[in-house]
Amino acid sequence: MNLIETIKDAGIVGAGGAGFPTHVKLNTKAEYYIVNAAECEPLIETDKYLCRTFADELIKGIMMISTHLEAKKSVIAIKAKYKPEIAALREAIEKNGADIEIFEMRTFYPAGDEQVIVQQVTGRSVPERGLPIEVGAVINNVGTIVGMYNAIVHGKKNTSKFLSVVGEVQEPIMLQVPIGTPIRECIQAANPKISDYAIILGGPMMGRVVADDEAIDQQFVTKTTGNIIVLPKNHYLIERTHVPMDRIKHQARSACIQCRMCTDLCPRFQIGHRIKPHLVMRNIWRENSIDSDKQFEECFGDAVNCCNCGLCELFSCPMGLSPRRVNGYMKGKLQERGISVEKNMHPVSRPTVELNRVPTDRLIARLDLGKYNGLHAHDCIELHPKEVFIPLSQHIGKPAVAVKNVGDKVCEGDVIASADATGLSTNIHASINGTVCDVTSSGIRISEN
Ligand code: SF4
Ligand code: SF4
């Protein structure tokens, strides 16, 4: 098998959150190979742990992928304040004689946004709703590269996940768990300080809030789970998600003071994309009175360029309004009306791009997460659950197709669901040795023998 086939066979997808099948992303040549080690969102510990612990594997993995891509430059983008991680990476670069540059970034949010990193490293802005390869770059997260290294060198399939558990726990911990591990087991391992909690799967800005106890019981670790935040149910970040859309629209109509902070601090606006959330907010009152599609697009078309980073609603807006959710709502309305917004294929970053950065510490204070900040996970604990539930859709694209039946014996690494051959998809493997005890349209349950 060549490199692409090996990565495909191992079921590697972007570990940084998006879950894009990696064999598709790497099936190209590129000028730049960029490694995203920025650990974008506050509180998350996973990428830092991987950089410290697997620096050698990471550097060897970068060398392999870089050779495959015929990249002229290989660059690790990491925040300058991550000193131990940078030291570990520099040592591994030296040891392997690798031609890899370390690009030290300031500590701002969203430093790890793929398009922001590409602009920082190359000076080029990715087209609206485009991909880094359109400006000659391929970018992978550190977890994805460690997974690829293990697949290429050790023949290991994508069956386990490193993740941190932070927030209302005795102390933040790092875990290595089989994919499909119940999220409750991960939280219990971190000794939560409260019993009635909500969680965020991912980071505080873009993660998915799960507040209902029964819903938490139905959550399992997937290929993209990198962090779990445990919070009181009445925490600001949890309560905000309960506000209904009608109230959000009403607040926008009545309280937006058109200060345009949401636009000026928007990272996509700063790299030159056509997105002005303050104008979408200004026009929201006209939503139901515009018949012409052209006019509707003029008022709300910018919404399609929103990347959902959350900065406008969780930091920028002095009135506590929600341009992000209004943009999400308007994306749906544009789709309903069949309006396709043209892309700007040649955006140019604005002169203010380096000035209008939001420092992560100020963001953490605004999010009321200060008491959890500065606590770090050190050692990694391995969990061995007796039962796992492995979803068939853990990636962008079509769900994998189950190839096992109830009663089948499986070993860790066996394919239990194959990539759907009719579209973008990826293989899914058993993460423990055991017996298949349930196969549903959403996933496969395996119990230890
Ligand atoms: S969520 Fe807000 S700040 Fe982020 S890209 Fe969308 S409009 Fe810009
Ligand atoms: S930051 Fe808030 S108040 Fe200011 S323009 Fe944007 S939505 Fe309106």
Short mmCIF file of C-alpha atoms and ligand atoms in Angstrom, two decimals:
data_model
loop_
_atom_site.label_atom_id
_atom_site.label_comp_id
_atom_site.label_asym_id
_atom_site.label_seq_id
_atom_site.Cartn_x
_atom_site.Cartn_y
_atom_site.Cartn_z
CA MET A 1 0.00 0.00 0.00
CA ASN A 2 1.24 3.51 -0.73
CA LEU A 3 1.04 6.31 1.83
CA ILE A 4 -2.43 7.51 0.82
CA GLU A 5 -3.86 3.97 0.82
CA THR A 6 -2.32 3.30 4.25
CA ILE A 7 -3.87 6.45 5.72
CA LYS A 8 -7.22 5.63 4.12
CA ASP A 9 -7.09 2.06 5.34
CA ALA A 10 -6.33 3.23 8.90
CA GLY A 11 -9.39 5.52 8.94
CA ILE A 12 -7.44 8.68 9.76
CA VAL A 13 -9.50 11.90 9.83
CA GLY A 14 -8.68 15.41 11.03
CA ALA A 15 -8.32 15.09 14.79
CA GLY A 16 -8.61 18.82 15.40
CA GLY A 17 -12.39 18.87 15.30
CA ALA A 18 -13.52 18.88 11.66
CA GLY A 19 -13.01 15.19 10.88
CA PHE A 20 -12.14 15.66 7.21
CA PRO A 21 -10.85 12.35 5.78
CA THR A 22 -7.07 12.81 5.68
CA HIS A 23 -6.40 10.59 2.65
CA VAL A 24 -8.47 12.99 0.55
CA LYS A 25 -6.76 16.09 1.92
CA LEU A 26 -3.29 14.67 1.26
CA ASN A 27 -3.98 13.44 -2.26
CA THR A 28 -2.22 16.45 -3.75
CA LYS A 29 1.09 18.33 -3.94
CA ALA A 30 1.67 21.55 -2.01
CA GLU A 31 4.19 24.33 -1.56
CA TYR A 32 3.63 24.56 2.21
CA TYR A 33 3.02 21.82 4.72
CA ILE A 34 1.74 23.50 7.88
CA VAL A 35 1.26 21.79 11.22
CA ASN A 36 -1.41 23.27 13.44
CA ALA A 37 -0.04 23.05 17.00
CA ALA A 38 -1.68 26.29 18.12
CA GLU A 39 -4.18 24.63 20.51
CA CYS A 40 -6.66 27.28 19.49
CA GLU A 41 -9.36 27.20 22.14
CA PRO A 42 -8.83 28.07 25.81
CA LEU A 43 -8.33 25.32 28.45
CA ILE A 44 -7.61 22.44 26.03
CA GLU A 45 -4.45 20.45 26.84
CA THR A 46 -4.30 17.75 24.18
CA ASP A 47 -2.05 19.17 21.46
CA LYS A 48 0.45 20.47 24.01
CA TYR A 49 0.63 16.99 25.56
CA LEU A 50 1.19 15.39 22.15
CA CYS A 51 3.96 17.89 21.27
CA ARG A 52 5.78 17.22 24.56
CA THR A 53 5.30 13.46 24.57
CA PHE A 54 5.49 12.46 20.92
CA ALA A 55 7.81 15.13 19.52
CA ASP A 56 9.98 12.53 17.77
CA GLU A 57 7.02 10.73 16.15
CA LEU A 58 5.56 14.07 15.17
CA ILE A 59 8.73 15.27 13.45
CA LYS A 60 9.20 11.94 11.64
CA GLY A 61 5.55 12.06 10.56
CA ILE A 62 5.95 15.61 9.25
CA MET A 63 9.03 14.55 7.25
CA MET A 64 7.10 11.68 5.63
CA ILE A 65 4.06 13.75 4.72
CA SER A 66 6.16 16.67 3.58
CA THR A 67 8.10 14.39 1.22
CA HIS A 68 4.84 12.99 -0.14
CA LEU A 69 3.50 16.52 -0.75
CA GLU A 70 6.84 17.65 -2.26
CA ALA A 71 6.47 20.66 0.03
CA LYS A 72 9.11 23.37 -0.26
CA LYS A 73 8.49 24.46 3.31
CA SER A 74 7.35 22.56 6.40
CA VAL A 75 6.23 24.77 9.26
CA ILE A 76 4.93 24.04 12.76
CA ALA A 77 2.67 26.89 13.90
CA ILE A 78 2.60 27.04 17.70
CA LYS A 79 2.07 29.74 20.30
CA ALA A 80 5.36 31.27 21.46
CA LYS A 81 4.30 30.85 25.09
CA TYR A 82 4.37 27.03 24.82
CA LYS A 83 8.06 26.90 25.80
CA PRO A 84 8.40 23.22 26.89
CA GLU A 85 6.59 22.08 23.75
CA ILE A 86 8.78 24.22 21.49
CA ALA A 87 11.91 22.92 23.25
CA ALA A 88 10.79 19.30 22.72
CA LEU A 89 10.04 19.94 19.05
CA ARG A 90 13.36 21.73 18.44
CA GLU A 91 15.24 18.83 20.03
CA ALA A 92 13.43 16.33 17.80
CA ILE A 93 14.04 18.49 14.70
CA GLU A 94 17.76 18.58 15.54
CA LYS A 95 17.92 14.85 16.27
CA ASN A 96 16.25 13.94 12.96
CA GLY A 97 18.10 16.55 10.92
CA ALA A 98 14.71 17.79 9.73
CA ASP A 99 14.19 20.89 7.63
CA ILE A 100 11.19 22.11 9.62
CA GLU A 101 10.60 25.68 10.74
CA ILE A 102 8.85 26.62 13.97
CA PHE A 103 6.54 29.59 13.51
CA GLU A 104 5.88 31.17 16.91
CA MET A 105 2.47 32.80 17.17
CA ARG A 106 1.04 35.32 19.59
CA THR A 107 -1.54 34.12 22.07
CA PHE A 108 -4.84 35.16 20.56
CA TYR A 109 -8.11 33.58 19.57
CA PRO A 110 -8.61 32.01 17.03
CA ALA A 111 -4.87 31.41 16.43
CA GLY A 112 -5.64 27.83 15.40
CA ASP A 113 -8.28 28.65 12.80
CA GLU A 114 -6.96 26.98 9.64
CA GLN A 115 -7.37 30.06 7.48
CA VAL A 116 -5.87 32.37 10.10
CA ILE A 117 -2.79 30.12 10.39
CA VAL A 118 -2.34 29.98 6.62
CA GLN A 119 -2.52 33.78 6.45
CA GLN A 120 -0.03 34.12 9.31
CA VAL A 121 2.49 31.65 7.88
CA THR A 122 2.25 32.39 4.15
CA GLY A 123 0.80 35.91 4.05
CA ARG A 124 -1.87 34.54 1.68
CA SER A 125 -5.62 34.63 2.32
CA VAL A 126 -7.57 31.49 1.46
CA PRO A 127 -10.56 32.23 -0.86
CA GLU A 128 -13.96 32.58 0.79
CA ARG A 129 -15.29 29.14 1.76
CA GLY A 130 -12.17 27.72 0.16
CA LEU A 131 -9.41 25.35 1.18
CA PRO A 132 -5.76 26.09 2.07
CA ILE A 133 -4.61 24.09 -0.97
CA GLU A 134 -6.06 26.87 -3.15
CA VAL A 135 -3.14 29.03 -1.95
CA GLY A 136 -0.62 26.17 -2.01
CA ALA A 137 -0.89 24.93 1.57
CA VAL A 138 -1.92 21.73 3.30
CA ILE A 139 -2.49 21.89 7.04
CA ASN A 140 -2.81 19.09 9.58
CA ASN A 141 -3.36 19.06 13.30
CA VAL A 142 -0.68 17.41 15.52
CA GLY A 143 -3.04 14.60 16.59
CA THR A 144 -3.70 13.73 12.96
CA ILE A 145 0.04 13.51 12.26
CA VAL A 146 0.73 11.26 15.26
CA GLY A 147 -2.11 9.01 14.01
CA MET A 148 -0.61 8.94 10.49
CA TYR A 149 2.84 8.12 11.85
CA ASN A 150 1.45 5.18 13.82
CA ALA A 151 -0.45 3.96 10.75
CA ILE A 152 2.54 4.22 8.40
CA VAL A 153 5.24 2.89 10.75
CA HIS A 154 3.33 0.51 13.05
CA GLY A 155 0.31 -0.38 10.89
CA LYS A 156 -1.96 0.92 13.66
CA LYS A 157 -5.57 1.79 12.89
CA ASN A 158 -7.38 4.84 14.22
CA THR A 159 -8.86 3.19 17.31
CA SER A 160 -7.94 5.38 20.26
CA LYS A 161 -8.00 9.01 21.19
CA PHE A 162 -6.07 11.38 23.41
CA LEU A 163 -8.25 13.96 25.12
CA SER A 164 -8.22 16.29 28.10
CA VAL A 165 -10.93 16.66 30.76
CA VAL A 166 -10.99 20.12 32.37
CA GLY A 167 -13.26 22.52 34.27
CA GLU A 168 -15.07 21.45 37.46
CA VAL A 169 -12.80 18.47 38.11
CA GLN A 170 -10.25 17.78 40.88
CA GLU A 171 -7.51 18.56 38.37
CA PRO A 172 -7.32 18.56 34.57
CA ILE A 173 -6.33 15.15 33.20
CA MET A 174 -5.14 13.67 29.95
CA LEU A 175 -6.72 10.40 28.86
CA GLN A 176 -5.99 7.85 26.18
CA VAL A 177 -9.19 5.93 25.51
CA PRO A 178 -10.64 3.58 22.89
CA ILE A 179 -12.95 5.32 20.43
CA GLY A 180 -16.50 4.72 21.59
CA THR A 181 -15.72 5.10 25.31
CA PRO A 182 -18.70 6.60 27.18
CA ILE A 183 -18.07 10.28 27.93
CA ARG A 184 -19.34 9.66 31.50
CA GLU A 185 -16.41 7.28 32.11
CA CYS A 186 -13.97 9.97 31.00
CA ILE A 187 -15.53 12.50 33.35
CA GLN A 188 -15.55 10.05 36.28
CA ALA A 189 -11.81 9.46 35.76
CA ALA A 190 -11.24 13.17 36.38
CA ASN A 191 -13.25 13.18 39.66
CA PRO A 192 -15.82 15.89 38.97
CA LYS A 193 -16.30 18.32 41.88
CA ILE A 194 -20.04 18.67 41.25
CA SER A 195 -22.66 16.04 40.47
CA ASP A 196 -25.15 18.15 38.51
CA TYR A 197 -23.06 19.31 35.59
CA ALA A 198 -23.30 20.16 31.91
CA ILE A 199 -20.49 19.52 29.47
CA ILE A 200 -18.92 21.05 26.40
CA LEU A 201 -17.42 18.59 23.93
CA GLY A 202 -14.52 20.52 22.44
CA GLY A 203 -13.50 24.05 23.36
CA PRO A 204 -15.59 26.75 25.05
CA MET A 205 -15.97 28.78 21.84
CA MET A 206 -16.91 26.20 19.23
CA GLY A 207 -17.57 23.05 21.25
CA ARG A 208 -20.96 21.34 21.51
CA VAL A 209 -22.89 21.96 24.73
CA VAL A 210 -24.71 18.97 26.25
CA ALA A 211 -26.70 19.96 29.32
CA ASP A 212 -29.30 17.24 29.68
CA ASP A 213 -28.30 14.23 31.85
CA GLU A 214 -29.83 11.66 29.51
CA ALA A 215 -28.12 13.27 26.55
CA ILE A 216 -24.75 13.14 28.34
CA ASP A 217 -25.31 9.40 28.90
CA GLN A 218 -25.60 9.02 25.11
CA GLN A 219 -22.26 10.71 24.31
CA PHE A 220 -19.23 8.65 23.28
CA VAL A 221 -15.67 9.50 22.35
CA THR A 222 -15.23 9.85 18.58
CA LYS A 223 -12.22 10.40 16.31
CA THR A 224 -12.66 14.14 16.75
CA THR A 225 -13.17 14.38 20.53
CA GLY A 226 -10.19 16.28 21.90
CA ASN A 227 -11.52 17.79 25.09
CA ILE A 228 -14.37 17.71 27.60
CA ILE A 229 -15.20 20.72 29.77
CA VAL A 230 -17.28 20.06 32.89
CA LEU A 231 -19.26 23.12 34.02
CA PRO A 232 -22.12 23.97 36.36
CA LYS A 233 -25.45 23.95 34.53
CA ASN A 234 -25.95 27.63 35.33
CA HIS A 235 -22.61 28.68 33.83
CA TYR A 236 -22.84 31.56 31.35
CA LEU A 237 -21.63 29.38 28.44
CA ILE A 238 -24.29 26.75 29.11
CA GLU A 239 -27.20 29.12 29.70
CA ARG A 240 -26.44 31.11 26.56
CA THR A 241 -27.15 28.11 24.36
CA HIS A 242 -30.73 27.91 25.69
CA VAL A 243 -31.77 31.33 24.33
CA PRO A 244 -34.34 30.76 21.54
CA MET A 245 -33.78 32.23 18.06
CA ASP A 246 -36.85 34.46 18.26
CA ARG A 247 -35.45 36.18 21.33
CA ILE A 248 -32.03 36.52 19.70
CA LYS A 249 -33.60 38.22 16.68
CA HIS A 250 -35.70 40.46 18.88
CA GLN A 251 -32.62 41.49 20.88
CA ALA A 252 -30.73 42.21 17.65
CA ARG A 253 -33.52 44.45 16.39
CA SER A 254 -33.86 46.38 19.62
CA ALA A 255 -30.38 46.53 21.18
CA CYS A 256 -27.74 46.59 18.42
CA ILE A 257 -25.98 49.95 18.66
CA GLN A 258 -24.08 49.45 15.38
CA CYS A 259 -20.73 49.89 17.07
CA ARG A 260 -19.33 47.37 14.51
CA MET A 261 -17.01 45.70 17.04
CA CYS A 262 -18.35 42.35 15.80
CA THR A 263 -17.04 43.19 12.33
CA ASP A 264 -13.74 44.79 13.32
CA LEU A 265 -12.69 41.81 15.47
CA CYS A 266 -14.04 39.16 13.10
CA PRO A 267 -11.06 37.02 12.01
CA ARG A 268 -12.57 36.29 8.61
CA PHE A 269 -13.21 40.01 7.97
CA GLN A 270 -9.57 40.67 8.88
CA ILE A 271 -8.21 38.19 6.33
CA GLY A 272 -10.22 40.00 3.68
CA HIS A 273 -13.41 37.98 3.40
CA ARG A 274 -16.67 39.76 2.74
CA ILE A 275 -18.29 39.47 6.12
CA LYS A 276 -19.76 42.35 8.09
CA PRO A 277 -21.90 40.91 10.86
CA HIS A 278 -22.96 44.39 12.05
CA LEU A 279 -24.77 44.88 8.72
CA VAL A 280 -26.57 41.56 9.01
CA MET A 281 -27.64 42.67 12.50
CA ARG A 282 -28.72 46.09 11.19
CA ASN A 283 -30.90 44.53 8.50
CA ILE A 284 -32.51 41.78 10.54
CA TRP A 285 -35.72 43.80 11.04
CA ARG A 286 -36.28 43.68 7.24
CA GLU A 287 -36.02 39.92 7.02
CA ASN A 288 -39.69 39.29 6.20
CA SER A 289 -40.25 42.33 4.02
CA ILE A 290 -37.67 41.68 1.30
CA ASP A 291 -39.11 39.99 -1.79
CA SER A 292 -36.19 40.37 -4.12
CA ASP A 293 -33.52 37.68 -3.82
CA LYS A 294 -30.89 40.16 -4.98
CA GLN A 295 -31.75 42.54 -2.16
CA PHE A 296 -31.91 39.67 0.34
CA GLU A 297 -28.42 38.64 -0.69
CA GLU A 298 -27.18 42.23 -0.36
CA CYS A 299 -28.51 42.39 3.19
CA PHE A 300 -27.64 38.91 4.45
CA GLY A 301 -25.32 37.22 1.93
CA ASP A 302 -22.24 37.87 4.08
CA ALA A 303 -23.53 35.34 6.60
CA VAL A 304 -22.27 32.46 4.43
CA ASN A 305 -18.68 33.47 5.14
CA CYS A 306 -19.06 33.06 8.92
CA CYS A 307 -16.83 30.26 10.27
CA ASN A 308 -18.75 30.03 13.54
CA CYS A 309 -15.74 31.00 15.69
CA GLY A 310 -18.02 32.72 18.20
CA LEU A 311 -15.79 35.73 18.85
CA CYS A 312 -18.52 38.24 17.97
CA GLU A 313 -21.06 36.90 20.45
CA LEU A 314 -18.79 35.71 23.26
CA PHE A 315 -16.30 38.58 23.24
CA SER A 316 -16.79 41.48 20.84
CA CYS A 317 -20.37 42.58 21.32
CA PRO A 318 -20.76 45.06 24.21
CA MET A 319 -24.53 44.43 24.23
CA GLY A 320 -24.31 40.66 24.64
CA LEU A 321 -25.93 40.01 21.24
CA SER A 322 -25.39 36.95 19.06
CA PRO A 323 -24.24 37.76 15.51
CA ARG A 324 -22.92 34.21 15.17
CA ARG A 325 -26.35 32.67 15.70
CA VAL A 326 -28.00 35.26 13.47
CA ASN A 327 -25.47 34.36 10.75
CA GLY A 328 -26.28 30.68 11.21
CA TYR A 329 -29.98 31.46 10.95
CA MET A 330 -29.43 33.54 7.82
CA LYS A 331 -27.36 30.80 6.16
CA GLY A 332 -30.45 28.62 6.46
CA LYS A 333 -32.71 31.34 4.99
CA LEU A 334 -30.36 31.90 2.03
CA GLN A 335 -30.38 28.17 1.36
CA GLU A 336 -34.19 28.03 1.61
CA ARG A 337 -34.45 30.79 -1.01
CA GLY A 338 -31.93 29.03 -3.24
CA ILE A 339 -29.52 31.97 -3.14
CA SER A 340 -25.95 31.05 -3.97
CA VAL A 341 -23.48 33.74 -2.89
CA GLU A 342 -20.48 34.25 -5.16
CA LYS A 343 -17.07 33.63 -3.62
CA ASN A 344 -14.26 36.17 -3.54
CA MET A 345 -11.43 34.04 -4.85
CA HIS A 346 -8.70 36.63 -4.22
CA PRO A 347 -9.20 38.15 -0.77
CA VAL A 348 -6.45 40.36 0.62
CA SER A 349 -5.94 40.70 4.35
CA ARG A 350 -6.72 44.09 5.86
CA PRO A 351 -4.00 46.40 7.18
CA THR A 352 -5.44 45.92 10.69
CA VAL A 353 -5.05 42.12 10.65
CA GLU A 354 -2.24 42.11 13.22
CA LEU A 355 -3.79 44.82 15.40
CA ASN A 356 -7.30 43.49 15.87
CA ARG A 357 -6.34 40.32 17.72
CA VAL A 358 -8.22 39.17 20.83
CA PRO A 359 -5.77 38.05 23.58
CA THR A 360 -6.74 34.63 24.90
CA ASP A 361 -6.40 35.71 28.56
CA ARG A 362 -8.95 38.48 28.08
CA LEU A 363 -11.25 36.05 26.33
CA ILE A 364 -10.96 33.58 29.21
CA ALA A 365 -11.89 36.30 31.70
CA ARG A 366 -14.89 37.29 29.58
CA LEU A 367 -16.04 33.68 29.41
CA ASP A 368 -15.87 33.37 33.22
CA LEU A 369 -13.35 30.54 32.91
CA GLY A 370 -10.55 32.28 34.85
CA LYS A 371 -10.67 29.87 37.77
CA TYR A 372 -9.87 26.92 35.47
CA ASN A 373 -7.11 28.69 33.59
CA GLY A 374 -3.43 27.91 34.25
CA LEU A 375 -4.13 24.38 35.56
CA HIS A 376 -2.44 21.79 33.40
CA ALA A 377 -2.74 18.05 32.80
CA HIS A 378 0.53 16.19 33.22
CA ASP A 379 0.42 12.39 33.14
CA CYS A 380 -1.85 10.47 30.81
CA ILE A 381 -4.28 7.84 32.13
CA GLU A 382 -5.38 4.94 29.93
CA LEU A 383 -9.01 3.82 30.26
CA HIS A 384 -10.17 0.31 29.33
CA PRO A 385 -13.99 0.39 29.12
CA LYS A 386 -15.85 -2.92 29.06
CA GLU A 387 -18.20 -1.65 26.38
CA VAL A 388 -17.89 0.91 23.58
CA PHE A 389 -20.37 2.45 21.14
CA ILE A 390 -18.67 3.43 17.90
CA PRO A 391 -20.64 5.89 15.72
CA LEU A 392 -20.72 5.29 11.95
CA SER A 393 -20.42 9.00 11.26
CA GLN A 394 -17.40 10.57 12.92
CA HIS A 395 -16.21 12.52 9.91
CA ILE A 396 -17.29 14.99 7.24
CA GLY A 397 -19.09 13.12 4.45
CA LYS A 398 -21.13 9.95 4.25
CA PRO A 399 -21.40 7.57 7.23
CA ALA A 400 -19.39 4.36 6.96
CA VAL A 401 -21.36 1.18 6.13
CA ALA A 402 -21.50 -1.49 8.85
CA VAL A 403 -19.90 -4.79 7.82
CA LYS A 404 -20.36 -6.70 11.09
CA ASN A 405 -23.42 -8.31 12.61
CA VAL A 406 -24.61 -8.94 16.14
CA GLY A 407 -22.65 -11.86 17.61
CA ASP A 408 -19.52 -11.36 15.48
CA LYS A 409 -16.24 -11.57 17.37
CA VAL A 410 -13.89 -8.64 16.65
CA CYS A 411 -10.35 -7.67 17.57
CA GLU A 412 -9.06 -4.15 17.99
CA GLY A 413 -8.21 -2.82 14.54
CA ASP A 414 -10.71 -4.95 12.58
CA VAL A 415 -12.81 -2.98 10.10
CA ILE A 416 -16.38 -2.90 11.46
CA ALA A 417 -17.69 -0.33 8.95
CA SER A 418 -16.29 0.42 5.50
CA ALA A 419 -15.97 3.80 3.87
CA ASP A 420 -19.08 4.45 1.71
CA ALA A 421 -17.74 4.04 -1.81
CA THR A 422 -20.28 6.50 -3.26
CA GLY A 423 -18.77 9.60 -1.64
CA LEU A 424 -16.42 11.16 0.89
CA SER A 425 -16.17 8.68 3.75
CA THR A 426 -13.74 6.66 5.85
CA ASN A 427 -13.25 3.25 7.46
CA ILE A 428 -14.15 2.63 11.09
CA HIS A 429 -12.44 -0.04 13.20
CA ALA A 430 -13.15 -1.97 16.38
CA SER A 431 -11.46 -0.18 19.27
CA ILE A 432 -11.50 -3.14 21.71
CA ASN A 433 -11.48 -6.92 21.50
CA GLY A 434 -14.99 -8.25 22.01
CA THR A 435 -18.36 -9.22 20.57
CA VAL A 436 -20.67 -7.03 18.53
CA CYS A 437 -23.82 -6.73 20.64
CA ASP A 438 -25.78 -4.10 18.72
CA VAL A 439 -25.76 -2.61 15.21
CA THR A 440 -27.97 0.42 14.57
CA SER A 441 -28.15 3.05 11.85
CA SER A 442 -26.00 5.32 14.03
CA GLY A 443 -23.34 2.97 15.34
CA ILE A 444 -22.00 -0.37 16.55
CA ARG A 445 -21.79 -1.49 20.17
CA ILE A 446 -19.01 -3.90 21.21
CA SER A 447 -18.77 -5.64 24.58
CA GLU A 448 -15.58 -7.07 25.99
CA ASN A 449 -15.42 -10.86 25.66
S1 SF4 B 1 -18.72 33.85 14.47
FE1 SF4 B 1 -18.67 36.09 14.38
S2 SF4 B 1 -16.52 36.64 14.57
FE2 SF4 B 1 -16.59 34.46 13.99
S3 SF4 B 1 -16.50 34.40 11.75
FE3 SF4 B 1 -18.67 34.47 12.30
S4 SF4 B 1 -19.19 36.64 12.28
FE4 SF4 B 1 -16.96 36.53 12.36
S1 SF4 B 2 -20.95 44.36 18.30
FE1 SF4 B 2 -23.05 44.03 18.99
S2 SF4 B 2 -23.89 46.07 19.23
FE2 SF4 B 2 -22.01 46.29 18.03
S3 SF4 B 2 -22.71 46.20 15.88
FE3 SF4 B 2 -22.18 44.11 16.47
S4 SF4 B 2 -24.09 43.20 17.19
FE4 SF4 B 2 -24.39 45.41 17.15
#
